[in-house]
Amino acid sequence: MFNYQEVLQQAQSLTPEEQIRLIKDLSSLIRQRVTMTPKPKRSILELRGLGKEILNDIDAQEYVNQERDSWNG
């Protein structure tokens, strides 16, 4: 098994055309691995209620007014 430095040295000895071919082949291998790894499905509904304790006891209109005032400096 080769380590990274050994592979890099070997790649540097290739012609520019061979290096480009190597890059294309490596890119293809990486894309295959990434697409084969299933991404966990997430739902926006998981955020429901997040941070609701921050706005307890605050009037919604008052909060909006304060935010708008803060934009104006």
Short mmCIF file of N, CA and C in Angstrom, two decimals:
data_model
loop_
_atom_site.label_atom_id
_atom_site.label_comp_id
_atom_site.label_asym_id
_atom_site.label_seq_id
_atom_site.Cartn_x
_atom_site.Cartn_y
_atom_site.Cartn_z
N MET A 1 0.85 -1.19 0.00
CA MET A 1 0.00 0.00 0.00
C MET A 1 0.89 1.24 0.00
N PHE A 2 0.56 2.19 -0.83
CA PHE A 2 1.33 3.42 -0.94
C PHE A 2 0.73 4.49 -0.03
N ASN A 3 1.59 5.37 0.45
CA ASN A 3 1.06 6.51 1.20
C ASN A 3 0.91 7.70 0.25
N TYR A 4 0.34 8.75 0.74
CA TYR A 4 0.02 9.91 -0.09
C TYR A 4 1.26 10.47 -0.78
N GLN A 5 2.34 10.66 -0.03
CA GLN A 5 3.56 11.25 -0.60
C GLN A 5 4.12 10.40 -1.73
N GLU A 6 4.08 9.08 -1.58
CA GLU A 6 4.58 8.19 -2.62
C GLU A 6 3.72 8.31 -3.89
N VAL A 7 2.44 8.35 -3.72
CA VAL A 7 1.53 8.48 -4.86
C VAL A 7 1.75 9.84 -5.54
N LEU A 8 1.91 10.90 -4.74
CA LEU A 8 2.13 12.23 -5.29
C LEU A 8 3.42 12.28 -6.11
N GLN A 9 4.46 11.67 -5.60
CA GLN A 9 5.73 11.64 -6.33
C GLN A 9 5.57 10.89 -7.65
N GLN A 10 4.85 9.80 -7.61
CA GLN A 10 4.62 9.05 -8.85
C GLN A 10 3.80 9.87 -9.84
N ALA A 11 2.80 10.59 -9.34
CA ALA A 11 1.97 11.42 -10.21
C ALA A 11 2.79 12.54 -10.84
N GLN A 12 3.76 13.07 -10.11
CA GLN A 12 4.60 14.14 -10.64
C GLN A 12 5.49 13.66 -11.78
N SER A 13 5.75 12.36 -11.84
CA SER A 13 6.59 11.83 -12.91
C SER A 13 5.79 11.54 -14.18
N LEU A 14 4.48 11.67 -14.12
CA LEU A 14 3.64 11.44 -15.30
C LEU A 14 3.71 12.65 -16.23
N THR A 15 3.35 12.43 -17.47
CA THR A 15 3.26 13.54 -18.42
C THR A 15 2.03 14.37 -18.04
N PRO A 16 1.96 15.62 -18.49
CA PRO A 16 0.77 16.43 -18.21
C PRO A 16 -0.52 15.76 -18.68
N GLU A 17 -0.48 15.09 -19.82
CA GLU A 17 -1.69 14.41 -20.31
C GLU A 17 -2.09 13.28 -19.38
N GLU A 18 -1.11 12.54 -18.89
CA GLU A 18 -1.40 11.44 -17.96
C GLU A 18 -1.91 11.98 -16.62
N GLN A 19 -1.37 13.12 -16.20
CA GLN A 19 -1.84 13.73 -14.95
C GLN A 19 -3.30 14.15 -15.08
N ILE A 20 -3.66 14.73 -16.23
CA ILE A 20 -5.06 15.12 -16.46
C ILE A 20 -5.96 13.90 -16.47
N ARG A 21 -5.51 12.83 -17.10
CA ARG A 21 -6.29 11.59 -17.12
C ARG A 21 -6.46 11.05 -15.70
N LEU A 22 -5.39 11.11 -14.91
CA LEU A 22 -5.45 10.65 -13.52
C LEU A 22 -6.46 11.48 -12.72
N ILE A 23 -6.42 12.78 -12.92
CA ILE A 23 -7.36 13.66 -12.22
C ILE A 23 -8.80 13.30 -12.58
N LYS A 24 -9.05 13.08 -13.86
CA LYS A 24 -10.41 12.72 -14.30
C LYS A 24 -10.84 11.40 -13.67
N ASP A 25 -9.94 10.41 -13.65
CA ASP A 25 -10.29 9.11 -13.08
C ASP A 25 -10.53 9.21 -11.57
N LEU A 26 -9.69 9.98 -10.88
CA LEU A 26 -9.88 10.16 -9.43
C LEU A 26 -11.19 10.89 -9.14
N SER A 27 -11.49 11.91 -9.96
CA SER A 27 -12.74 12.65 -9.78
C SER A 27 -13.94 11.72 -9.95
N SER A 28 -13.86 10.85 -10.93
CA SER A 28 -14.94 9.91 -11.17
C SER A 28 -15.11 8.96 -9.98
N LEU A 29 -14.00 8.46 -9.46
CA LEU A 29 -14.06 7.57 -8.30
C LEU A 29 -14.68 8.28 -7.09
N ILE A 30 -14.29 9.51 -6.87
CA ILE A 30 -14.81 10.26 -5.73
C ILE A 30 -16.30 10.52 -5.89
N ARG A 31 -16.71 10.91 -7.11
CA ARG A 31 -18.14 11.16 -7.35
C ARG A 31 -18.96 9.90 -7.09
N GLN A 32 -18.45 8.75 -7.50
CA GLN A 32 -19.16 7.49 -7.27
C GLN A 32 -19.31 7.23 -5.77
N ARG A 33 -18.26 7.48 -5.01
CA ARG A 33 -18.32 7.24 -3.57
C ARG A 33 -19.29 8.19 -2.89
N VAL A 34 -19.30 9.44 -3.33
CA VAL A 34 -20.18 10.43 -2.72
C VAL A 34 -21.64 10.12 -3.03
N THR A 35 -21.92 9.75 -4.27
CA THR A 35 -23.32 9.47 -4.63
C THR A 35 -23.80 8.16 -4.05
N MET A 36 -22.88 7.26 -3.71
CA MET A 36 -23.28 5.99 -3.12
C MET A 36 -23.58 6.13 -1.63
N THR A 37 -23.06 7.17 -1.00
CA THR A 37 -23.29 7.39 0.42
C THR A 37 -24.63 8.10 0.58
N PRO A 38 -25.62 7.42 1.14
CA PRO A 38 -26.93 8.06 1.28
C PRO A 38 -26.89 9.19 2.30
N LYS A 39 -27.49 10.28 1.91
CA LYS A 39 -27.59 11.43 2.81
C LYS A 39 -28.84 11.26 3.66
N PRO A 40 -28.75 11.55 4.94
CA PRO A 40 -29.94 11.42 5.78
C PRO A 40 -30.99 12.45 5.36
N LYS A 41 -32.22 12.01 5.27
CA LYS A 41 -33.31 12.91 4.93
C LYS A 41 -33.65 13.75 6.15
N ARG A 42 -33.78 15.05 5.94
CA ARG A 42 -34.14 15.95 7.02
C ARG A 42 -35.42 16.68 6.65
N SER A 43 -36.14 17.07 7.64
CA SER A 43 -37.39 17.79 7.41
C SER A 43 -37.31 19.14 8.10
N ILE A 44 -37.84 20.15 7.43
CA ILE A 44 -37.89 21.49 8.01
C ILE A 44 -38.74 21.48 9.28
N LEU A 45 -39.63 20.51 9.39
CA LEU A 45 -40.50 20.43 10.56
C LEU A 45 -39.72 20.09 11.83
N GLU A 46 -38.50 19.58 11.68
CA GLU A 46 -37.67 19.29 12.85
C GLU A 46 -37.32 20.57 13.62
N LEU A 47 -37.40 21.71 12.94
CA LEU A 47 -37.08 22.99 13.57
C LEU A 47 -38.27 23.62 14.28
N ARG A 48 -39.43 22.99 14.15
CA ARG A 48 -40.64 23.55 14.73
C ARG A 48 -40.48 23.72 16.25
N GLY A 49 -40.76 24.93 16.70
CA GLY A 49 -40.70 25.23 18.13
C GLY A 49 -39.30 25.55 18.64
N LEU A 50 -38.31 25.46 17.79
CA LEU A 50 -36.94 25.74 18.21
C LEU A 50 -36.80 27.21 18.60
N GLY A 51 -36.37 27.45 19.78
CA GLY A 51 -36.15 28.81 20.26
C GLY A 51 -37.40 29.53 20.72
N LYS A 52 -38.49 28.81 20.87
CA LYS A 52 -39.73 29.48 21.25
C LYS A 52 -39.65 30.11 22.64
N GLU A 53 -38.79 29.58 23.49
CA GLU A 53 -38.67 30.14 24.83
C GLU A 53 -38.08 31.55 24.82
N ILE A 54 -37.41 31.89 23.74
CA ILE A 54 -36.81 33.23 23.63
C ILE A 54 -37.90 34.29 23.54
N LEU A 55 -38.99 33.96 22.88
CA LEU A 55 -40.05 34.93 22.66
C LEU A 55 -41.19 34.83 23.66
N ASN A 56 -41.03 34.02 24.71
CA ASN A 56 -42.06 33.97 25.75
C ASN A 56 -42.23 35.35 26.37
N ASP A 57 -43.45 35.71 26.66
CA ASP A 57 -43.77 36.97 27.33
C ASP A 57 -43.39 38.20 26.50
N ILE A 58 -43.24 38.06 25.19
CA ILE A 58 -42.94 39.21 24.34
C ILE A 58 -44.07 39.35 23.32
N ASP A 59 -44.59 40.54 23.21
CA ASP A 59 -45.64 40.82 22.24
C ASP A 59 -45.03 40.77 20.84
N ALA A 60 -45.65 40.04 19.93
CA ALA A 60 -45.10 39.84 18.59
C ALA A 60 -44.92 41.17 17.85
N GLN A 61 -45.93 42.05 17.92
CA GLN A 61 -45.83 43.33 17.21
C GLN A 61 -44.74 44.20 17.82
N GLU A 62 -44.64 44.17 19.13
CA GLU A 62 -43.58 44.94 19.81
C GLU A 62 -42.20 44.45 19.37
N TYR A 63 -42.05 43.15 19.25
CA TYR A 63 -40.79 42.56 18.82
C TYR A 63 -40.44 43.00 17.40
N VAL A 64 -41.42 42.93 16.49
CA VAL A 64 -41.20 43.34 15.11
C VAL A 64 -40.81 44.81 15.05
N ASN A 65 -41.50 45.64 15.81
CA ASN A 65 -41.19 47.08 15.84
C ASN A 65 -39.75 47.32 16.33
N GLN A 66 -39.34 46.62 17.37
CA GLN A 66 -37.98 46.77 17.88
C GLN A 66 -36.95 46.35 16.85
N GLU A 67 -37.23 45.27 16.16
CA GLU A 67 -36.30 44.80 15.12
C GLU A 67 -36.18 45.83 14.00
N ARG A 68 -37.31 46.36 13.57
CA ARG A 68 -37.27 47.37 12.50
C ARG A 68 -36.54 48.62 12.95
N ASP A 69 -36.76 49.02 14.18
CA ASP A 69 -36.05 50.19 14.70
C ASP A 69 -34.55 49.95 14.74
N SER A 70 -34.13 48.74 15.03
CA SER A 70 -32.70 48.45 15.12
C SER A 70 -32.03 48.52 13.73
N TRP A 71 -32.80 48.28 12.67
CA TRP A 71 -32.23 48.37 11.31
C TRP A 71 -31.91 49.82 10.94
N ASN A 72 -32.69 50.73 11.50
CA ASN A 72 -32.53 52.14 11.16
C ASN A 72 -31.46 52.82 12.02
N GLY A 73 -30.92 52.11 12.96
CA GLY A 73 -29.86 52.68 13.79
C GLY A 73 -30.46 53.40 14.91
#
